């Protein structure tokens, strides 16, 4: 029986990030992977705002928009990224009902590329959307999707008990029977 590829099985949403920085050329390959995702009418509706700790102000803006429970662990990651979906299609300027679907696929590519490089990505919906729209002066054209914390795994011994517990929590998935209708 064939097995699932390691870029799928090795991925999980860690809460133990190392502060080790990510080389710019390495980081760019994540967005290069995202670029090559398929999309309805090849619209490529995904956009990204990249925050790099101590390098640009996007990082602090994204961090301060997160729910405190997310800030607790995300603040250790060297990179925070917001994904956005462009809501209307460029060609006909009418709502693109696949904008969010396609953006999710681009992020899926990004996750696979990150995992292949030994990087971890933890996505978050727990942030203040209105605050983000204000801080980045986003108009209605873009729907903010998820914030991603990206980095290498840290040394678990340096982290508080609460995060250690979360890190080792059993992961749950529906069975194939439940998802194959
Ligand atoms: C769109 C989205 C939003 C999420 N929001 C949060 C969040 O706000 N905080 C958090 O700790 N994890 C968040 N997660 C992570 C999920 O809880 C996690 O992916 C899920 O429990 C499965 O675990 P795994 O990624 O380790 O396989 C989010 C994931 C996605 C895809």
PDB file of C-alpha atoms and ligand atoms in Angstrom:
ATOM      1  CA  UNK A   1       0.000   0.000   0.000  1.00  0.00           C
ATOM      2  CA  UNK A   2       1.340   3.439  -0.834  1.00  0.00           C
ATOM      3  CA  UNK A   3       1.974   5.829   2.015  1.00  0.00           C
ATOM      4  CA  UNK A   4       1.267   9.503   2.344  1.00  0.00           C
ATOM      5  CA  UNK A   5       4.166  11.792   1.475  1.00  0.00           C
ATOM      6  CA  UNK A   6       6.265  13.119   4.341  1.00  0.00           C
ATOM      7  CA  UNK A   7       5.479  16.734   3.523  1.00  0.00           C
ATOM      8  CA  UNK A   8       1.962  15.836   4.659  1.00  0.00           C
ATOM      9  CA  UNK A   9       2.720  13.524   7.576  1.00  0.00           C
ATOM     10  CA  UNK A  10       5.530  15.615   9.093  1.00  0.00           C
ATOM     11  CA  UNK A  11       3.457  18.803   9.214  1.00  0.00           C
ATOM     12  CA  UNK A  12       1.669  19.873  12.346  1.00  0.00           C
ATOM     13  CA  UNK A  13       0.812  23.153  14.036  1.00  0.00           C
ATOM     14  CA  UNK A  14       3.586  23.543  16.576  1.00  0.00           C
ATOM     15  CA  UNK A  15       3.432  26.014  19.460  1.00  0.00           C
ATOM     16  CA  UNK A  16       7.163  25.641  20.116  1.00  0.00           C
ATOM     17  CA  UNK A  17       8.953  28.034  17.791  1.00  0.00           C
ATOM     18  CA  UNK A  18      12.653  28.771  17.807  1.00  0.00           C
ATOM     19  CA  UNK A  19      13.621  32.417  17.395  1.00  0.00           C
ATOM     20  CA  UNK A  20      16.158  31.332  14.740  1.00  0.00           C
ATOM     21  CA  UNK A  21      15.657  33.571  11.727  1.00  0.00           C
ATOM     22  CA  UNK A  22      14.762  32.259   8.285  1.00  0.00           C
ATOM     23  CA  UNK A  23      17.099  33.149   5.408  1.00  0.00           C
ATOM     24  CA  UNK A  24      15.409  35.430   2.915  1.00  0.00           C
ATOM     25  CA  UNK A  25      16.030  33.061   0.001  1.00  0.00           C
ATOM     26  CA  UNK A  26      14.499  30.206   1.998  1.00  0.00           C
ATOM     27  CA  UNK A  27      11.455  32.283   2.920  1.00  0.00           C
ATOM     28  CA  UNK A  28      10.961  33.317  -0.703  1.00  0.00           C
ATOM     29  CA  UNK A  29      10.684  29.682  -1.791  1.00  0.00           C
ATOM     30  CA  UNK A  30       7.523  29.385   0.348  1.00  0.00           C
ATOM     31  CA  UNK A  31       5.846  32.127  -1.681  1.00  0.00           C
ATOM     32  CA  UNK A  32       7.278  30.697  -4.884  1.00  0.00           C
ATOM     33  CA  UNK A  33       5.483  27.434  -3.994  1.00  0.00           C
ATOM     34  CA  UNK A  34       2.283  29.383  -3.282  1.00  0.00           C
ATOM     35  CA  UNK A  35       2.555  31.139  -6.668  1.00  0.00           C
ATOM     36  CA  UNK A  36       2.306  27.856  -8.516  1.00  0.00           C
ATOM     37  CA  UNK A  37      -1.009  26.800  -7.017  1.00  0.00           C
ATOM     38  CA  UNK A  38      -3.909  26.223  -9.386  1.00  0.00           C
ATOM     39  CA  UNK A  39      -6.817  28.682  -9.350  1.00  0.00           C
ATOM     40  CA  UNK A  40     -10.154  29.188 -11.016  1.00  0.00           C
ATOM     41  CA  UNK A  41      -9.588  30.998 -14.368  1.00  0.00           C
ATOM     42  CA  UNK A  42      -5.950  31.288 -13.240  1.00  0.00           C
ATOM     43  CA  UNK A  43      -7.036  34.332 -11.226  1.00  0.00           C
ATOM     44  CA  UNK A  44      -4.345  33.804  -8.542  1.00  0.00           C
ATOM     45  CA  UNK A  45      -6.401  35.721  -5.955  1.00  0.00           C
ATOM     46  CA  UNK A  46      -3.952  35.107  -3.095  1.00  0.00           C
ATOM     47  CA  UNK A  47      -1.929  37.929  -1.583  1.00  0.00           C
ATOM     48  CA  UNK A  48       0.420  37.917   1.410  1.00  0.00           C
ATOM     49  CA  UNK A  49       1.598  40.490   3.919  1.00  0.00           C
ATOM     50  CA  UNK A  50       4.915  39.368   5.355  1.00  0.00           C
ATOM     51  CA  UNK A  51       6.145  40.367   8.789  1.00  0.00           C
ATOM     52  CA  UNK A  52       9.757  39.649   9.733  1.00  0.00           C
ATOM     53  CA  UNK A  53      10.737  40.108  13.377  1.00  0.00           C
ATOM     54  CA  UNK A  54      13.043  43.097  13.948  1.00  0.00           C
ATOM     55  CA  UNK A  55      13.120  43.799  10.193  1.00  0.00           C
ATOM     56  CA  UNK A  56       9.797  45.386   9.304  1.00  0.00           C
ATOM     57  CA  UNK A  57       6.829  46.888  11.091  1.00  0.00           C
ATOM     58  CA  UNK A  58       4.409  44.349   9.593  1.00  0.00           C
ATOM     59  CA  UNK A  59       5.539  41.861  12.229  1.00  0.00           C
ATOM     60  CA  UNK A  60       4.474  43.981  15.206  1.00  0.00           C
ATOM     61  CA  UNK A  61       1.233  44.967  13.499  1.00  0.00           C
ATOM     62  CA  UNK A  62       0.314  41.329  12.924  1.00  0.00           C
ATOM     63  CA  UNK A  63       1.423  40.258  16.395  1.00  0.00           C
ATOM     64  CA  UNK A  64      -0.640  42.922  18.124  1.00  0.00           C
ATOM     65  CA  UNK A  65      -3.718  41.888  16.109  1.00  0.00           C
ATOM     66  CA  UNK A  66      -3.611  38.306  17.393  1.00  0.00           C
ATOM     67  CA  UNK A  67      -5.756  37.064  20.260  1.00  0.00           C
ATOM     68  CA  UNK A  68      -3.659  36.952  23.432  1.00  0.00           C
ATOM     69  CA  UNK A  69      -3.853  33.152  23.526  1.00  0.00           C
ATOM     70  CA  UNK A  70      -2.195  33.119  20.085  1.00  0.00           C
ATOM     71  CA  UNK A  71       0.320  35.877  20.894  1.00  0.00           C
ATOM     72  CA  UNK A  72       1.543  33.702  23.768  1.00  0.00           C
ATOM     73  CA  UNK A  73       3.293  31.265  21.478  1.00  0.00           C
ATOM     74  CA  UNK A  74       3.307  33.076  18.103  1.00  0.00           C
ATOM     75  CA  UNK A  75       5.583  35.817  19.479  1.00  0.00           C
ATOM     76  CA  UNK A  76       8.513  33.372  19.362  1.00  0.00           C
ATOM     77  CA  UNK A  77       8.177  32.767  15.608  1.00  0.00           C
ATOM     78  CA  UNK A  78      10.515  34.911  13.474  1.00  0.00           C
ATOM     79  CA  UNK A  79       7.946  35.388  10.692  1.00  0.00           C
ATOM     80  CA  UNK A  80       4.227  36.203  10.677  1.00  0.00           C
ATOM     81  CA  UNK A  81       2.285  36.238   7.416  1.00  0.00           C
ATOM     82  CA  UNK A  82      -1.276  37.277   6.666  1.00  0.00           C
ATOM     83  CA  UNK A  83      -2.975  35.638   3.695  1.00  0.00           C
ATOM     84  CA  UNK A  84      -5.617  37.597   1.826  1.00  0.00           C
ATOM     85  CA  UNK A  85      -8.097  36.655  -0.881  1.00  0.00           C
ATOM     86  CA  UNK A  86      -8.944  39.131  -3.627  1.00  0.00           C
ATOM     87  CA  UNK A  87     -12.708  38.976  -3.640  1.00  0.00           C
ATOM     88  CA  UNK A  88     -13.585  40.014  -7.217  1.00  0.00           C
ATOM     89  CA  UNK A  89     -12.349  38.486 -10.437  1.00  0.00           C
ATOM     90  CA  UNK A  90     -10.048  40.823 -12.404  1.00  0.00           C
ATOM     91  CA  UNK A  91     -11.529  40.014 -15.771  1.00  0.00           C
ATOM     92  CA  UNK A  92     -15.217  40.621 -15.096  1.00  0.00           C
ATOM     93  CA  UNK A  93     -14.962  42.442 -11.779  1.00  0.00           C
ATOM     94  CA  UNK A  94     -17.638  40.255 -10.284  1.00  0.00           C
ATOM     95  CA  UNK A  95     -17.422  38.174  -7.118  1.00  0.00           C
ATOM     96  CA  UNK A  96     -15.019  35.263  -7.511  1.00  0.00           C
ATOM     97  CA  UNK A  97     -16.598  32.476  -5.531  1.00  0.00           C
ATOM     98  CA  UNK A  98     -13.354  30.503  -5.568  1.00  0.00           C
ATOM     99  CA  UNK A  99     -11.142  33.270  -4.150  1.00  0.00           C
ATOM    100  CA  UNK A 100     -10.943  31.744  -0.670  1.00  0.00           C
ATOM    101  CA  UNK A 101     -10.692  28.188  -2.013  1.00  0.00           C
ATOM    102  CA  UNK A 102      -7.789  29.145  -4.272  1.00  0.00           C
ATOM    103  CA  UNK A 103      -6.050  31.097  -1.506  1.00  0.00           C
ATOM    104  CA  UNK A 104      -6.284  28.011   0.699  1.00  0.00           C
ATOM    105  CA  UNK A 105      -4.648  25.955  -2.038  1.00  0.00           C
ATOM    106  CA  UNK A 106      -1.806  28.442  -2.334  1.00  0.00           C
ATOM    107  CA  UNK A 107      -1.321  28.205   1.431  1.00  0.00           C
ATOM    108  CA  UNK A 108      -1.393  24.392   1.099  1.00  0.00           C
ATOM    109  CA  UNK A 109       1.535  24.639  -1.321  1.00  0.00           C
ATOM    110  CA  UNK A 110       3.311  26.959   1.097  1.00  0.00           C
ATOM    111  CA  UNK A 111       2.844  24.443   3.930  1.00  0.00           C
ATOM    112  CA  UNK A 112       4.249  21.592   1.850  1.00  0.00           C
ATOM    113  CA  UNK A 113       7.286  23.648   0.827  1.00  0.00           C
ATOM    114  CA  UNK A 114       7.844  24.767   4.424  1.00  0.00           C
ATOM    115  CA  UNK A 115       7.678  21.198   5.720  1.00  0.00           C
ATOM    116  CA  UNK A 116      10.121  20.004   3.074  1.00  0.00           C
ATOM    117  CA  UNK A 117      12.605  22.587   4.399  1.00  0.00           C
ATOM    118  CA  UNK A 118      12.157  21.665   8.069  1.00  0.00           C
ATOM    119  CA  UNK A 119      10.040  24.756   8.757  1.00  0.00           C
ATOM    120  CA  UNK A 120       6.773  24.783  10.705  1.00  0.00           C
ATOM    121  CA  UNK A 121       3.692  26.853   9.991  1.00  0.00           C
ATOM    122  CA  UNK A 122       0.861  27.415  12.467  1.00  0.00           C
ATOM    123  CA  UNK A 123      -2.175  29.174  11.017  1.00  0.00           C
ATOM    124  CA  UNK A 124      -4.498  31.358  13.058  1.00  0.00           C
ATOM    125  CA  UNK A 125      -7.994  32.658  12.564  1.00  0.00           C
ATOM    126  CA  UNK A 126      -7.871  34.071  16.079  1.00  0.00           C
ATOM    127  CA  UNK A 127      -7.063  37.701  15.324  1.00  0.00           C
ATOM    128  CA  UNK A 128      -8.934  40.988  15.101  1.00  0.00           C
ATOM    129  CA  UNK A 129      -9.904  41.304  11.433  1.00  0.00           C
ATOM    130  CA  UNK A 130     -11.040  44.927  11.690  1.00  0.00           C
ATOM    131  CA  UNK A 131      -7.814  45.879  13.439  1.00  0.00           C
ATOM    132  CA  UNK A 132      -5.764  44.252  10.672  1.00  0.00           C
ATOM    133  CA  UNK A 133      -7.794  46.052   8.003  1.00  0.00           C
ATOM    134  CA  UNK A 134      -7.113  49.354   9.762  1.00  0.00           C
ATOM    135  CA  UNK A 135      -3.421  48.774  10.465  1.00  0.00           C
ATOM    136  CA  UNK A 136      -2.701  47.809   6.857  1.00  0.00           C
ATOM    137  CA  UNK A 137      -5.180  50.223   5.331  1.00  0.00           C
ATOM    138  CA  UNK A 138      -6.898  47.378   3.473  1.00  0.00           C
ATOM    139  CA  UNK A 139      -9.899  48.245   1.383  1.00  0.00           C
ATOM    140  CA  UNK A 140     -12.850  45.991   0.716  1.00  0.00           C
ATOM    141  CA  UNK A 141     -11.128  44.363  -2.255  1.00  0.00           C
ATOM    142  CA  UNK A 142      -9.305  41.899  -0.012  1.00  0.00           C
ATOM    143  CA  UNK A 143     -10.648  39.432   2.516  1.00  0.00           C
ATOM    144  CA  UNK A 144      -8.105  38.769   5.283  1.00  0.00           C
ATOM    145  CA  UNK A 145      -7.866  35.005   5.738  1.00  0.00           C
ATOM    146  CA  UNK A 146      -5.389  33.467   8.224  1.00  0.00           C
ATOM    147  CA  UNK A 147      -2.272  34.708   9.972  1.00  0.00           C
ATOM    148  CA  UNK A 148       0.580  32.188   9.834  1.00  0.00           C
ATOM    149  CA  UNK A 149       3.403  31.895  12.307  1.00  0.00           C
ATOM    150  CA  UNK A 150       6.430  30.443  10.502  1.00  0.00           C
ATOM    151  CA  UNK A 151       9.729  29.240  11.906  1.00  0.00           C
ATOM    152  CA  UNK A 152      11.919  26.373  12.990  1.00  0.00           C
ATOM    153  CA  UNK A 153      11.048  24.241  15.984  1.00  0.00           C
ATOM    154  CA  UNK A 154      12.384  25.429  19.319  1.00  0.00           C
ATOM    155  CA  UNK A 155      13.819  23.602  22.318  1.00  0.00           C
ATOM    156  CA  UNK A 156      10.749  22.411  24.201  1.00  0.00           C
ATOM    157  CA  UNK A 157      12.550  22.425  27.569  1.00  0.00           C
ATOM    158  CA  UNK A 158      12.669  26.234  27.417  1.00  0.00           C
ATOM    159  CA  UNK A 159       8.894  26.600  27.188  1.00  0.00           C
ATOM    160  CA  UNK A 160       6.224  26.770  29.904  1.00  0.00           C
ATOM    161  CA  UNK A 161       4.298  23.638  30.943  1.00  0.00           C
ATOM    162  CA  UNK A 162       1.094  24.817  29.294  1.00  0.00           C
ATOM    163  CA  UNK A 163       2.739  24.970  25.861  1.00  0.00           C
ATOM    164  CA  UNK A 164       4.556  21.676  26.402  1.00  0.00           C
ATOM    165  CA  UNK A 165       1.199  20.029  27.050  1.00  0.00           C
ATOM    166  CA  UNK A 166      -0.317  21.555  23.944  1.00  0.00           C
ATOM    167  CA  UNK A 167       2.612  20.422  21.845  1.00  0.00           C
ATOM    168  CA  UNK A 168       2.108  16.786  22.825  1.00  0.00           C
ATOM    169  CA  UNK A 169      -1.690  16.798  22.660  1.00  0.00           C
ATOM    170  CA  UNK A 170      -3.043  13.894  20.629  1.00  0.00           C
ATOM    171  CA  UNK A 171      -4.042  14.945  17.139  1.00  0.00           C
ATOM    172  CA  UNK A 172      -7.455  13.909  15.892  1.00  0.00           C
ATOM    173  CA  UNK A 173      -8.753  13.273  12.393  1.00  0.00           C
ATOM    174  CA  UNK A 174     -12.038  11.999  10.999  1.00  0.00           C
ATOM    175  CA  UNK A 175     -11.801   8.511   9.519  1.00  0.00           C
ATOM    176  CA  UNK A 176     -11.917   7.893   5.768  1.00  0.00           C
ATOM    177  CA  UNK A 177     -15.409   6.434   6.292  1.00  0.00           C
ATOM    178  CA  UNK A 178     -16.587   9.745   7.647  1.00  0.00           C
ATOM    179  CA  UNK A 179     -15.231  11.864   4.821  1.00  0.00           C
ATOM    180  CA  UNK A 180     -15.937   9.617   1.840  1.00  0.00           C
ATOM    181  CA  UNK A 181     -19.657  10.189   1.263  1.00  0.00           C
TER     182      UNK A 181
HETATM  183  C1  LIG B   1      -7.965  28.736   9.116  1.00  0.00           C
HETATM  184  C2  LIG B   1      -7.330  28.198  10.383  1.00  0.00           C
HETATM  185  C3  LIG B   1      -7.451  28.912  11.554  1.00  0.00           C
HETATM  186  C4  LIG B   1      -6.815  28.443  12.727  1.00  0.00           C
HETATM  187  N1  LIG B   1      -6.855  29.227  13.861  1.00  0.00           N
HETATM  188  C5  LIG B   1      -6.099  28.889  14.919  1.00  0.00           C
HETATM  189  C6  LIG B   1      -5.963  29.775  16.025  1.00  0.00           C
HETATM  190  O1  LIG B   1      -6.496  30.893  16.053  1.00  0.00           O
HETATM  191  N2  LIG B   1      -5.179  29.367  17.069  1.00  0.00           N
HETATM  192  C7  LIG B   1      -4.539  28.160  17.072  1.00  0.00           C
HETATM  193  O2  LIG B   1      -3.824  27.864  18.040  1.00  0.00           O
HETATM  194  N3  LIG B   1      -4.630  27.310  16.021  1.00  0.00           N
HETATM  195  C8  LIG B   1      -5.389  27.646  14.944  1.00  0.00           C
HETATM  196  N4  LIG B   1      -5.452  26.812  13.849  1.00  0.00           N
HETATM  197  C9  LIG B   1      -4.718  25.527  13.866  1.00  0.00           C
HETATM  198  C10 LIG B   1      -5.699  24.363  13.954  1.00  0.00           C
HETATM  199  O3  LIG B   1      -6.230  24.291  15.258  1.00  0.00           O
HETATM  200  C11 LIG B   1      -4.957  23.067  13.571  1.00  0.00           C
HETATM  201  O4  LIG B   1      -4.579  23.135  12.218  1.00  0.00           O
HETATM  202  C12 LIG B   1      -5.842  21.828  13.777  1.00  0.00           C
HETATM  203  O5  LIG B   1      -6.150  21.653  15.136  1.00  0.00           O
HETATM  204  C13 LIG B   1      -5.174  20.568  13.283  1.00  0.00           C
HETATM  205  O6  LIG B   1      -3.923  20.402  13.898  1.00  0.00           O
HETATM  206  P1  LIG B   1      -2.589  20.241  13.024  1.00  0.00           P
HETATM  207  O7  LIG B   1      -2.465  21.501  12.180  1.00  0.00           O
HETATM  208  O8  LIG B   1      -1.482  20.132  14.014  1.00  0.00           O
HETATM  209  O9  LIG B   1      -2.752  19.039  12.174  1.00  0.00           O
HETATM  210  C14 LIG B   1      -6.099  27.228  12.696  1.00  0.00           C
HETATM  211  C15 LIG B   1      -5.993  26.512  11.503  1.00  0.00           C
HETATM  212  C16 LIG B   1      -6.589  26.987  10.343  1.00  0.00           C
HETATM  213  C17 LIG B   1      -6.411  26.219   9.058  1.00  0.00           C
END
